[in-house]
Amino acid sequence: EVQLLESGGGLVQPGGSLRLSCAASGFTFSNYGMSWVRQAPGKGLEWVSSISGSHSRAFYADSVKGRFTVSRDNSKNTLYMQMISLRAEDTALYYCAKFSGDYWGWGVDYLGQGTLVTVSS
Amino acid sequence: QSALTQPPSASGSPGQSVTISCTGTSSDIGTYNYVSWYQQHPGKAPKLMIYEVSKWPSGVPDRFSGSKSGNTASLTVSGLQAEDEADYYCSSYAGSSTWVFGGGTKLTVL
């Protein structure tokens, strides 16, 4: 059974930093691309970043490019996202997501329960 | 990276069919057959319901079906049941390793 367990969310001031983690199990982690998807309060889903499975090539939404960095440790089956220069509009529930293939396949097949990031003074 | 356009709400009575649209552009839905649909109940994680426009993941009832025409994808729920009441999101590959989601549609079973 695929399990994705996010952690690291919390309350942070504007301009602050936070590091999210996602512990994955139930599949061969290095074989699959992974992603972060967020959902602002009362809003829809937004793709944030993706990282390929074997080569760790990373891609970002324009809204976070230059501020967020996605990485992975295949030896620990863990996905990360370092977030800096946080803004109020980054406030959201951040979901860890698994792709159906290394370089995405046909898309996301599983999402975790999410970790809440609140950016406020 | 503009969001896909979905109607904010849809509704139907038990046993009826309802269709939710998802409109993109020639850069996403119009070019790629990597359209997925997700169901989200309140307080829960999104769940995959349809992938590659019209395929079913294991365990999803065939009351849910997907299609695509031009830049618009559609999700049809037939034989509506109370447990189908949820938010539904579409997603599409948008090229250059980027993805785009819709704003979501709240489905109400009357």
Coordinates of C-alpha atoms in Angstrom, one line a residue:
Chain A
E1 CA 0.0 0.0 0.0
V2 CA 1.4 3.4 -1.0
Q3 CA 1.8 5.7 2.0
L4 CA 3.0 9.3 1.9
L5 CA 3.5 11.0 5.2
E6 CA 4.2 14.8 5.2
S7 CA 5.7 16.7 8.0
G8 CA 7.4 20.0 8.7
G9 CA 4.5 22.4 8.3
G10 CA 3.8 25.2 10.8
L11 CA 3.4 28.9 11.4
V12 CA 6.2 31.1 9.9
Q13 CA 6.6 34.9 9.5
P14 CA 6.7 36.5 6.1
G15 CA 10.2 36.2 4.7
G16 CA 10.9 33.1 6.8
S17 CA 11.9 29.6 5.8
L18 CA 10.5 26.2 6.3
R19 CA 11.5 22.6 5.2
L20 CA 8.9 20.1 4.4
S21 CA 9.5 16.3 4.4
C22 CA 7.6 13.4 3.0
A23 CA 8.3 9.9 4.1
A24 CA 7.2 7.4 1.4
S25 CA 6.6 3.7 1.7
G26 CA 4.8 0.9 -0.2
F27 CA 6.7 1.3 -3.5
T28 CA 10.2 1.5 -4.9
F29 CA 10.8 5.2 -4.2
S30 CA 13.7 5.7 -6.6
N31 CA 11.6 4.5 -9.6
Y32 CA 9.1 7.3 -9.4
G33 CA 8.9 11.0 -9.8
M34 CA 7.5 12.9 -6.9
S35 CA 5.8 16.2 -6.6
W36 CA 4.5 18.8 -4.2
V37 CA 0.9 20.1 -4.7
R38 CA -0.7 22.8 -2.5
Q39 CA -4.2 23.9 -1.7
A40 CA -4.8 27.3 -0.2
P41 CA -7.7 27.6 2.2
G42 CA -10.9 27.2 0.3
K43 CA -9.1 27.1 -3.0
G44 CA -8.2 24.5 -5.7
L45 CA -5.1 22.5 -6.1
E46 CA -2.0 24.0 -7.5
W47 CA 1.1 22.1 -8.8
V48 CA 4.2 23.5 -7.0
S49 CA 7.2 21.3 -8.0
S50 CA 8.3 18.0 -9.3
I51 CA 11.5 15.9 -9.2
S52 CA 12.3 12.9 -11.3
G53 CA 13.1 9.5 -9.7
S54 CA 16.5 8.4 -10.8
H55 CA 18.2 11.7 -11.9
S56 CA 16.5 14.1 -9.5
R57 CA 15.8 16.7 -12.1
A58 CA 13.6 19.4 -10.6
F59 CA 10.9 21.6 -12.0
Y60 CA 8.9 24.4 -10.5
A61 CA 5.8 26.5 -10.9
D62 CA 6.6 30.1 -11.8
S63 CA 5.0 31.2 -8.5
V64 CA 7.7 29.5 -6.4
K65 CA 10.7 29.5 -8.8
G66 CA 13.8 30.8 -7.1
R67 CA 12.3 30.5 -3.6
F68 CA 11.5 26.7 -3.3
T69 CA 13.9 23.9 -3.8
V70 CA 12.7 20.3 -4.1
S71 CA 15.1 17.4 -3.4
R72 CA 15.0 13.7 -2.5
D73 CA 17.0 11.1 -0.7
N74 CA 16.4 7.8 -2.3
S75 CA 18.3 5.9 0.4
K76 CA 15.8 7.2 3.0
N77 CA 12.7 7.1 0.7
T78 CA 12.1 10.8 1.6
L79 CA 11.1 13.8 -0.4
Y80 CA 11.9 17.3 0.7
M81 CA 11.1 20.9 -0.1
Q82 CA 13.0 23.8 1.2
M83 CA 11.0 27.0 1.2
I84 CA 12.5 30.5 1.7
S85 CA 11.3 34.0 1.4
L86 CA 7.8 32.8 2.3
R87 CA 4.8 35.0 1.5
A88 CA 1.3 35.2 2.8
E89 CA 0.1 33.7 -0.5
D90 CA 2.2 30.5 0.2
T91 CA -0.2 29.7 3.0
A92 CA -1.7 26.3 2.1
L93 CA -2.0 22.6 2.8
Y94 CA 1.0 21.1 1.1
Y95 CA 0.5 17.6 -0.3
C96 CA 3.2 15.1 -1.2
A97 CA 2.3 13.3 -4.5
K98 CA 3.6 10.3 -6.3
F99 CA 3.8 10.1 -10.1
S100 CA 3.0 7.0 -12.0
G101 CA 6.4 6.9 -13.6
D102 CA 10.0 8.1 -13.2
Y103 CA 9.5 11.2 -15.5
W104 CA 5.9 11.6 -14.5
G105 CA 4.2 8.7 -16.5
W106 CA 0.7 9.8 -17.1
G107 CA 0.5 11.9 -13.9
V108 CA -0.1 11.8 -10.1
D109 CA -1.6 8.6 -8.8
Y110 CA -1.4 9.1 -5.0
L111 CA -1.4 12.1 -2.7
G112 CA -0.7 12.2 1.1
Q113 CA -2.8 13.8 3.8
G114 CA -0.9 17.1 3.6
T115 CA 1.0 19.4 6.0
L116 CA -0.3 22.9 6.7
V117 CA 2.0 25.9 6.2
T118 CA 0.8 29.2 7.5
V119 CA 2.7 32.4 6.7
S120 CA 1.6 35.2 8.9
S121 CA 3.0 37.8 11.3
Chain B
Q1 CA 0.8 28.0 -16.1
S2 CA -2.8 29.1 -15.9
A3 CA -5.3 27.0 -14.0
L4 CA -7.8 24.9 -15.9
T5 CA -11.3 26.2 -15.9
Q6 CA -14.0 24.2 -14.1
P7 CA -17.6 25.3 -13.1
P8 CA -17.6 26.0 -9.4
S9 CA -20.6 23.8 -8.8
A10 CA -22.7 21.0 -10.2
S11 CA -25.6 19.0 -8.9
G12 CA -27.9 16.1 -9.6
S13 CA -30.4 13.8 -7.9
P14 CA -29.6 10.2 -6.9
G15 CA -29.6 8.0 -9.9
Q16 CA -29.1 10.8 -12.4
S17 CA -26.0 11.6 -14.4
V18 CA -24.0 14.8 -14.1
T19 CA -21.1 16.0 -16.3
I20 CA -18.3 18.3 -15.1
S21 CA -16.2 20.2 -17.7
C22 CA -12.6 21.2 -17.6
T23 CA -11.4 23.7 -20.1
G24 CA -7.7 24.2 -20.9
T25 CA -5.8 25.4 -23.9
S26 CA -3.9 24.0 -26.9
S27 CA -0.8 23.9 -24.7
D28 CA -2.3 21.4 -22.2
I29 CA -5.5 19.5 -22.7
G30 CA -5.6 20.2 -26.4
T31 CA -2.2 18.5 -26.9
Y32 CA -1.7 15.8 -24.3
N33 CA -3.9 12.9 -23.3
Y34 CA -2.6 13.1 -19.7
V35 CA -5.8 14.3 -18.1
S36 CA -6.7 13.1 -14.7
W37 CA -9.6 13.6 -12.4
Y38 CA -9.5 13.6 -8.6
Q39 CA -12.2 13.3 -5.9
Q40 CA -11.8 15.1 -2.6
H41 CA -14.1 14.7 0.3
P42 CA -13.9 17.3 3.1
G43 CA -10.8 17.0 5.2
K44 CA -9.4 14.2 3.0
A45 CA -6.7 13.8 0.5
P46 CA -7.6 13.9 -3.2
K47 CA -8.2 10.5 -4.7
L48 CA -7.5 9.5 -8.3
M49 CA -10.7 8.7 -10.2
I50 CA -9.7 8.8 -13.9
Y51 CA -6.3 9.0 -15.7
E52 CA -5.2 9.4 -19.3
V53 CA -8.6 11.0 -20.1
S54 CA -10.8 7.9 -19.7
K55 CA -9.0 5.1 -17.8
W56 CA -10.1 3.8 -14.4
P57 CA -7.6 3.0 -11.6
S58 CA -8.3 -0.2 -9.8
G59 CA -11.3 0.1 -7.4
V60 CA -13.0 3.1 -9.0
P61 CA -16.5 2.2 -10.1
D62 CA -17.3 2.5 -13.8
R63 CA -20.1 5.0 -13.0
F64 CA -17.3 7.5 -13.4
S65 CA -16.2 8.1 -17.0
G66 CA -14.0 10.6 -18.7
S67 CA -13.7 12.1 -22.2
K68 CA -12.0 14.8 -24.1
S69 CA -12.8 17.0 -27.1
G70 CA -10.4 19.7 -28.2
N71 CA -9.3 21.7 -25.3
T72 CA -12.0 20.5 -23.0
A73 CA -12.1 17.4 -20.8
S74 CA -15.2 16.1 -19.1
L75 CA -16.0 13.8 -16.2
T76 CA -19.4 12.1 -16.1
V77 CA -20.8 10.5 -13.0
S78 CA -23.7 8.2 -13.8
G79 CA -26.2 6.7 -11.3
L80 CA -25.4 9.4 -8.8
Q81 CA -25.0 8.2 -5.2
A82 CA -24.9 10.2 -2.0
E83 CA -21.2 9.3 -1.5
D84 CA -20.3 10.9 -4.8
E85 CA -20.9 14.3 -3.2
A86 CA -17.4 15.8 -3.1
D87 CA -15.1 18.3 -4.8
Y88 CA -13.7 17.2 -8.2
Y89 CA -10.5 18.4 -9.7
C90 CA -9.0 17.9 -13.2
S91 CA -5.4 18.0 -14.0
S92 CA -3.4 18.0 -17.2
Y93 CA 0.2 17.8 -18.3
A94 CA 1.2 21.2 -19.7
G95 CA 4.5 20.4 -21.4
S96 CA 8.1 21.0 -20.3
S97 CA 7.6 18.9 -17.2
T98 CA 4.9 21.2 -15.8
W99 CA 1.4 20.3 -14.6
V100 CA -1.8 22.3 -14.2
F101 CA -4.9 21.7 -12.1
G102 CA -8.4 23.0 -12.3
G103 CA -10.1 25.2 -9.7
G104 CA -12.4 22.4 -8.6
T105 CA -16.1 21.7 -8.9
K106 CA -18.3 21.0 -5.9
L107 CA -20.7 18.2 -6.7
T108 CA -23.9 18.2 -4.7
V109 CA -26.2 15.2 -4.7
L110 CA -29.7 16.7 -4.1

